[in-house]
mmCIF file of C-alpha atoms and ligand atoms in Angstrom:
data_model
loop_
_atom_site.group_PDB
_atom_site.id
_atom_site.type_symbol
_atom_site.label_atom_id
_atom_site.label_comp_id
_atom_site.label_asym_id
_atom_site.label_seq_id
_atom_site.Cartn_x
_atom_site.Cartn_y
_atom_site.Cartn_z
ATOM 1 C CA MET A 1 117.913 66.877 60.550
ATOM 2 C CA ALA A 2 121.668 67.282 60.627
ATOM 3 C CA LYS A 3 123.585 64.129 61.231
ATOM 4 C CA MET A 4 126.645 64.772 63.323
ATOM 5 C CA ALA A 5 129.586 62.640 64.227
ATOM 6 C CA LYS A 6 131.828 63.312 67.174
ATOM 7 C CA MET A 7 134.166 60.519 68.101
ATOM 8 C CA LEU A 8 137.681 59.929 69.215
ATOM 9 C CA LEU A 9 140.217 59.543 66.470
ATOM 10 C CA PRO A 10 142.761 56.797 67.023
ATOM 11 C CA ILE A 11 145.786 58.950 66.302
ATOM 12 C CA GLY A 12 146.639 62.418 65.189
ATOM 13 C CA LEU A 13 146.435 63.420 61.573
ATOM 14 C CA THR A 14 147.744 66.452 59.748
ATOM 15 C CA ILE A 15 147.199 70.127 60.573
ATOM 16 C CA ALA A 16 148.969 73.359 61.220
ATOM 17 C CA THR A 17 148.235 76.867 62.187
ATOM 18 C CA ALA A 18 150.296 79.992 62.112
ATOM 19 C CA GLY A 19 150.040 83.732 62.287
ATOM 20 C CA ALA A 20 148.006 85.541 64.894
ATOM 21 C CA THR A 21 147.501 82.569 67.191
ATOM 22 C CA ALA A 22 149.703 81.177 69.924
ATOM 23 C CA LEU A 23 149.822 77.760 68.310
ATOM 24 C CA PRO A 24 153.199 76.972 66.779
ATOM 25 C CA PRO A 25 152.995 75.916 63.129
ATOM 26 C CA VAL A 26 153.574 72.235 62.496
ATOM 27 C CA ARG A 27 154.944 70.876 59.256
ATOM 28 C CA PRO A 28 154.736 67.443 57.673
ATOM 29 C CA VAL A 29 157.995 65.483 57.807
ATOM 30 C CA GLU A 30 159.504 65.206 54.317
ATOM 31 C CA GLY A 31 159.059 61.759 52.785
ATOM 32 C CA GLU A 32 156.619 60.569 55.437
ATOM 33 C CA GLY A 33 153.526 61.162 53.297
ATOM 34 C CA SER A 34 152.068 63.674 55.766
ATOM 35 C CA LYS A 35 151.866 60.997 58.440
ATOM 36 C CA LYS A 36 154.312 62.713 60.782
ATOM 37 C CA PHE A 37 154.567 66.329 61.836
ATOM 38 C CA ARG A 38 157.215 68.433 63.478
ATOM 39 C CA ASP A 39 156.976 71.648 65.437
ATOM 40 C CA PRO A 40 159.375 74.579 64.797
ATOM 41 C CA MET A 41 161.927 73.019 67.184
ATOM 42 C CA GLY A 42 161.970 69.836 65.130
ATOM 43 C CA ARG A 43 160.069 67.752 67.660
ATOM 44 C CA HIS A 44 157.458 65.266 66.462
ATOM 45 C CA GLN A 45 154.001 66.529 67.278
ATOM 46 C CA ILE A 46 151.538 63.905 68.461
ATOM 47 C CA PHE A 47 147.851 64.660 67.905
ATOM 48 C CA HIS A 48 144.891 63.429 69.909
ATOM 49 C CA GLY A 49 141.481 64.688 69.004
ATOM 50 C CA VAL A 50 137.908 64.506 67.893
ATOM 51 C CA ASN A 51 135.863 64.500 64.754
ATOM 52 C CA ALA A 52 133.183 67.177 64.192
ATOM 53 C CA ILE A 53 131.264 66.909 60.946
ATOM 54 C CA SER A 54 127.744 68.144 60.334
ATOM 55 C CA LYS A 55 126.379 65.936 57.569
ATOM 56 C CA GLY A 56 123.274 67.879 56.607
ATOM 57 C CA VAL A 57 122.041 71.474 56.261
ATOM 58 C CA PRO A 58 123.640 73.773 57.519
ATOM 59 C CA PHE A 59 126.765 71.546 57.266
ATOM 60 C CA VAL A 60 128.491 73.244 60.186
ATOM 61 C CA PRO A 61 128.230 72.481 63.918
ATOM 62 C CA ASP A 62 126.291 74.939 66.102
ATOM 63 C CA THR A 63 128.781 77.499 67.471
ATOM 64 C CA GLU A 64 126.403 79.200 69.953
ATOM 65 C CA THR A 65 124.478 76.614 71.975
ATOM 66 C CA PHE A 66 126.271 73.710 73.618
ATOM 67 C CA SER A 67 124.784 70.268 73.102
ATOM 68 C CA ALA A 68 126.227 66.811 73.543
ATOM 69 C CA ASP A 69 126.221 65.958 69.848
ATOM 70 C CA ILE A 70 125.709 68.886 67.463
ATOM 71 C CA SER A 71 127.792 71.790 68.745
ATOM 72 C CA MET A 72 131.343 73.115 68.639
ATOM 73 C CA THR A 73 131.098 75.963 71.148
ATOM 74 C CA ARG A 74 133.554 77.402 73.668
ATOM 75 C CA GLU A 75 132.307 74.816 76.130
ATOM 76 C CA ASP A 76 133.176 71.974 73.736
ATOM 77 C CA PHE A 77 136.714 73.342 73.434
ATOM 78 C CA GLU A 78 137.037 73.827 77.196
ATOM 79 C CA ILE A 79 136.137 70.163 77.633
ATOM 80 C CA MET A 80 138.616 69.141 74.918
ATOM 81 C CA GLN A 81 141.339 71.233 76.497
ATOM 82 C CA SER A 82 140.683 69.745 79.949
ATOM 83 C CA LEU A 83 141.041 66.277 78.419
ATOM 84 C CA GLY A 84 144.374 67.163 76.816
ATOM 85 C CA LEU A 85 143.054 66.927 73.254
ATOM 86 C CA ASN A 86 144.810 69.071 70.651
ATOM 87 C CA VAL A 87 143.133 68.574 67.272
ATOM 88 C CA VAL A 88 139.680 68.704 65.720
ATOM 89 C CA ARG A 89 138.916 67.235 62.315
ATOM 90 C CA LEU A 90 136.295 69.729 61.172
ATOM 91 C CA GLY A 91 133.956 69.055 58.263
ATOM 92 C CA VAL A 92 134.113 71.787 55.630
ATOM 93 C CA MET A 93 131.455 70.548 53.293
ATOM 94 C CA TRP A 94 131.158 71.399 49.612
ATOM 95 C CA PRO A 95 127.346 71.907 49.826
ATOM 96 C CA GLY A 96 128.037 74.289 52.728
ATOM 97 C CA VAL A 97 130.635 76.299 50.806
ATOM 98 C CA GLU A 98 128.777 76.373 47.456
ATOM 99 C CA PRO A 99 125.215 75.399 48.350
ATOM 100 C CA THR A 100 122.912 76.208 45.466
ATOM 101 C CA THR A 101 124.707 77.823 42.550
ATOM 102 C CA MET A 102 127.971 77.001 40.820
ATOM 103 C CA GLY A 103 130.582 79.652 41.554
ATOM 104 C CA VAL A 104 128.592 81.321 44.358
ATOM 105 C CA TYR A 105 130.380 80.707 47.636
ATOM 106 C CA ASN A 106 128.661 81.181 50.972
ATOM 107 C CA GLU A 107 131.056 83.405 52.924
ATOM 108 C CA THR A 108 128.710 83.293 55.936
ATOM 109 C CA TYR A 109 129.264 79.545 56.060
ATOM 110 C CA LEU A 110 133.022 80.063 55.961
ATOM 111 C CA ASP A 111 132.663 82.674 58.738
ATOM 112 C CA GLU A 112 131.068 79.953 60.891
ATOM 113 C CA ILE A 113 133.928 77.555 60.091
ATOM 114 C CA ASP A 114 136.360 80.375 60.843
ATOM 115 C CA LYS A 115 134.731 80.918 64.265
ATOM 116 C CA ILE A 116 135.340 77.270 65.134
ATOM 117 C CA VAL A 117 138.943 77.377 63.909
ATOM 118 C CA THR A 118 139.555 80.478 66.052
ATOM 119 C CA MET A 119 137.911 78.997 69.148
ATOM 120 C CA ALA A 120 139.977 75.844 68.694
ATOM 121 C CA SER A 121 143.192 77.778 68.392
ATOM 122 C CA ASP A 122 142.289 79.884 71.467
ATOM 123 C CA HIS A 123 142.220 76.587 73.362
ATOM 124 C CA GLY A 124 145.516 75.249 72.021
ATOM 125 C CA ILE A 125 143.749 73.007 69.496
ATOM 126 C CA TYR A 126 144.753 72.559 65.853
ATOM 127 C CA THR A 127 142.177 72.203 63.093
ATOM 128 C CA LEU A 128 142.199 69.832 60.175
ATOM 129 C CA LEU A 129 139.776 71.083 57.536
ATOM 130 C CA ASP A 130 138.106 67.971 56.143
ATOM 131 C CA MET A 131 136.107 67.982 52.905
ATOM 132 C CA HIS A 132 134.086 64.991 53.951
ATOM 133 C CA GLN A 133 131.793 62.669 52.059
ATOM 134 C CA ASP A 134 129.906 59.415 52.557
ATOM 135 C CA ASP A 135 128.129 57.880 49.558
ATOM 136 C CA LEU A 136 128.824 61.057 47.550
ATOM 137 C CA SER A 137 125.451 62.807 47.900
ATOM 138 C CA GLU A 138 122.058 62.919 49.598
ATOM 139 C CA GLN A 139 120.818 61.383 46.341
ATOM 140 C CA PHE A 140 122.582 58.198 47.468
ATOM 141 C CA CYS A 141 121.715 58.342 51.174
ATOM 142 C CA GLY A 142 124.899 60.150 52.088
ATOM 143 C CA GLU A 143 126.413 63.582 51.686
ATOM 144 C CA GLY A 144 129.459 65.128 50.065
ATOM 145 C CA ILE A 145 128.920 67.031 46.846
ATOM 146 C CA PRO A 146 126.098 69.553 46.326
ATOM 147 C CA SER A 147 123.091 68.221 44.444
ATOM 148 C CA TRP A 148 123.773 70.612 41.544
ATOM 149 C CA ALA A 149 127.168 68.921 41.015
ATOM 150 C CA VAL A 150 125.855 65.357 40.704
ATOM 151 C CA ARG A 151 126.340 64.087 37.153
ATOM 152 C CA HIS A 152 126.085 60.766 35.339
ATOM 153 C CA THR A 153 127.877 59.250 32.382
ATOM 154 C CA GLY A 154 126.118 58.342 29.125
ATOM 155 C CA ASP A 155 125.232 54.742 30.033
ATOM 156 C CA HIS A 156 123.215 55.906 33.059
ATOM 157 C CA GLN A 157 119.945 55.779 31.122
ATOM 158 C CA PHE A 158 120.186 51.977 31.026
ATOM 159 C CA LEU A 159 120.660 51.574 34.792
ATOM 160 C CA PRO A 160 117.894 50.434 37.127
ATOM 161 C CA GLY A 161 116.930 52.949 39.827
ATOM 162 C CA PHE A 162 118.868 53.572 43.035
ATOM 163 C CA PRO A 163 119.871 51.495 45.002
ATOM 164 C CA SER A 164 119.907 48.562 42.585
ATOM 165 C CA PRO A 165 121.446 45.980 42.940
ATOM 166 C CA VAL A 166 121.596 46.649 46.708
ATOM 167 C CA GLY A 167 117.809 46.622 46.975
ATOM 168 C CA LYS A 168 114.540 47.500 45.290
ATOM 169 C CA THR A 169 114.269 50.968 43.776
ATOM 170 C CA PHE A 170 113.346 53.599 46.355
ATOM 171 C CA THR A 171 110.115 55.438 45.685
ATOM 172 C CA ASP A 172 109.852 57.652 48.785
ATOM 173 C CA SER A 173 111.580 61.023 48.428
ATOM 174 C CA TYR A 174 111.621 64.483 49.992
ATOM 175 C CA SER A 175 112.677 67.823 48.586
ATOM 176 C CA GLU A 176 115.236 70.003 50.336
ATOM 177 C CA PRO A 177 114.324 73.702 49.935
ATOM 178 C CA LYS A 178 117.877 74.842 50.765
ATOM 179 C CA MET A 179 119.205 72.823 47.823
ATOM 180 C CA ASN A 180 116.966 74.160 45.065
ATOM 181 C CA ASN A 181 114.300 71.628 46.093
ATOM 182 C CA ALA A 182 116.433 68.698 44.975
ATOM 183 C CA ALA A 183 114.691 65.344 45.567
ATOM 184 C CA PHE A 184 116.460 62.865 47.847
ATOM 185 C CA PRO A 185 115.491 59.440 49.191
ATOM 186 C CA THR A 186 113.976 59.698 52.674
ATOM 187 C CA ARG A 187 115.803 58.640 55.832
ATOM 188 C CA GLN A 188 113.250 55.862 56.215
ATOM 189 C CA ASP A 189 114.150 54.358 52.837
ATOM 190 C CA CYS A 190 117.852 54.980 53.438
ATOM 191 C CA ALA A 191 117.672 53.164 56.787
ATOM 192 C CA THR A 192 116.606 49.927 55.066
ATOM 193 C CA HIS A 193 120.256 49.135 54.173
ATOM 194 C CA ASP A 194 123.637 49.821 55.777
ATOM 195 C CA TRP A 195 125.142 53.001 54.311
ATOM 196 C CA PRO A 196 128.449 51.429 53.137
ATOM 197 C CA GLY A 197 126.365 49.073 50.982
ATOM 198 C CA TYR A 198 125.163 51.959 48.850
ATOM 199 C CA TYR A 199 128.650 52.260 47.353
ATOM 200 C CA GLN A 200 127.655 49.085 45.444
ATOM 201 C CA ALA A 201 124.617 50.786 43.904
ATOM 202 C CA LYS A 202 125.128 51.201 40.168
ATOM 203 C CA ASP A 203 123.554 54.645 40.152
ATOM 204 C CA GLU A 204 126.001 55.917 42.780
ATOM 205 C CA ALA A 205 128.973 54.229 41.081
ATOM 206 C CA ASN A 206 128.007 55.910 37.822
ATOM 207 C CA ALA A 207 127.888 59.322 39.526
ATOM 208 C CA TRP A 208 131.370 58.720 40.982
ATOM 209 C CA GLU A 209 132.622 57.805 37.527
ATOM 210 C CA ALA A 210 131.165 61.028 36.139
ATOM 211 C CA LEU A 211 132.974 63.032 38.828
ATOM 212 C CA TYR A 212 136.299 61.311 38.110
ATOM 213 C CA LYS A 213 135.772 61.839 34.373
ATOM 214 C CA ASN A 214 135.119 65.522 35.060
ATOM 215 C CA VAL A 215 131.745 65.471 33.276
ATOM 216 C CA ASP A 216 130.661 69.117 32.752
ATOM 217 C CA GLY A 217 133.868 70.159 34.561
ATOM 218 C CA MET A 218 132.532 69.134 37.989
ATOM 219 C CA ALA A 219 135.896 67.836 39.269
ATOM 220 C CA GLU A 220 137.344 71.231 38.359
ATOM 221 C CA GLN A 221 134.541 72.945 40.252
ATOM 222 C CA TRP A 222 135.485 70.864 43.271
ATOM 223 C CA GLY A 223 139.102 71.991 42.900
ATOM 224 C CA LYS A 224 138.097 75.644 42.629
ATOM 225 C CA MET A 225 135.919 75.378 45.724
ATOM 226 C CA TRP A 226 138.739 73.848 47.757
ATOM 227 C CA ALA A 227 141.197 76.454 46.475
ATOM 228 C CA HIS A 228 138.738 79.119 47.639
ATOM 229 C CA VAL A 229 138.678 77.558 51.116
ATOM 230 C CA ALA A 230 142.484 77.321 51.180
ATOM 231 C CA ALA A 231 142.813 80.980 50.133
ATOM 232 C CA ARG A 232 140.382 82.008 52.834
ATOM 233 C CA PHE A 233 142.485 80.396 55.584
ATOM 234 C CA LYS A 234 145.873 81.200 54.114
ATOM 235 C CA GLY A 235 148.298 82.938 56.433
ATOM 236 C CA ARG A 236 146.457 82.420 59.688
ATOM 237 C CA THR A 237 145.201 78.914 60.199
ATOM 238 C CA VAL A 238 146.314 76.551 57.520
ATOM 239 C CA CYS A 239 145.251 73.044 56.837
ATOM 240 C CA VAL A 240 148.362 71.512 55.342
ATOM 241 C CA HIS A 241 146.792 68.264 54.272
ATOM 242 C CA CYS A 242 143.144 67.454 53.846
ATOM 243 C CA VAL A 243 141.514 64.081 53.748
ATOM 244 C CA SER A 244 138.083 62.873 52.804
ATOM 245 C CA GLY A 245 136.093 59.837 53.772
HETATM 246 C C1 NAG B 301 125.017 80.317 54.245
HETATM 247 O O1 NAG B 301 125.539 79.936 55.488
HETATM 248 C C2 NAG B 301 124.776 80.363 56.607
HETATM 249 C C3 NAG B 301 125.555 79.931 57.868
HETATM 250 O O2 NAG B 301 125.695 78.548 57.948
HETATM 251 C C4 NAG B 301 123.373 79.775 56.539
HETATM 252 O O3 NAG B 301 122.602 80.259 57.611
HETATM 253 C C5 NAG B 301 122.730 80.139 55.218
HETATM 254 O O4 NAG B 301 121.461 79.494 55.112
HETATM 255 C C6 NAG B 301 123.623 79.701 54.069
HETATM 256 N N1 NAG B 301 123.047 80.112 52.787
HETATM 257 C C7 NAG B 301 122.637 79.237 51.873
HETATM 258 C C8 NAG B 301 122.132 79.826 50.605
HETATM 259 O O5 NAG B 301 122.696 78.025 52.043
#
């Protein structure tokens, strides 16, 4: 089942759109580390908005049927507009963009993201494209990178099983057909500890290290995927700064 988070963000973030839409482009203020934005007239733009991240297959909110927690439909944007909100932080997830096979991007997924970006802009709302993660992968009771991109460094063979030392090794797992039947710990096992605690699990830490060390070029694959997303939105709706976490 797709986990979904929609909540108010304390303050505005990044963003910008341009091109075919009525929204004026906003640009980060030089030297402010992308914390402040100006519109074309030089005025600071203040953002108020919501978070919309689908944290499981299909990794994109439902664009057709309104529901209180898993959709981003016209109705969602009408509500946002009526509340005076002007930004959505939208999850663009690596396992959504490149689900099963390295180098094979799912353009249908990006079409769905595109639909949301367009609906937002039609309602005067900017979009921040957010490559989100929590606990790196479903293998570690979170999400973030596709299962095919999870790697370990050489000393992994000496580590006790996940989630040591947070708790006893999990033995209950399920396979996800849409991810080449990768095996992940079940929600029941995952629910036995708080999710931020899993960052302390040696197995997860080792997988992070492998990503940072670019084992098998996986950090580069991440970069290529994000470049593909950027190219796709270039010239019409542009995320000028993207955050994760
Ligand atoms: C590609 O994205 C579409 C739309 O989200 C989804 O229905 C489809 O299952 C995805 N394909 C794969 C291989 O994940």
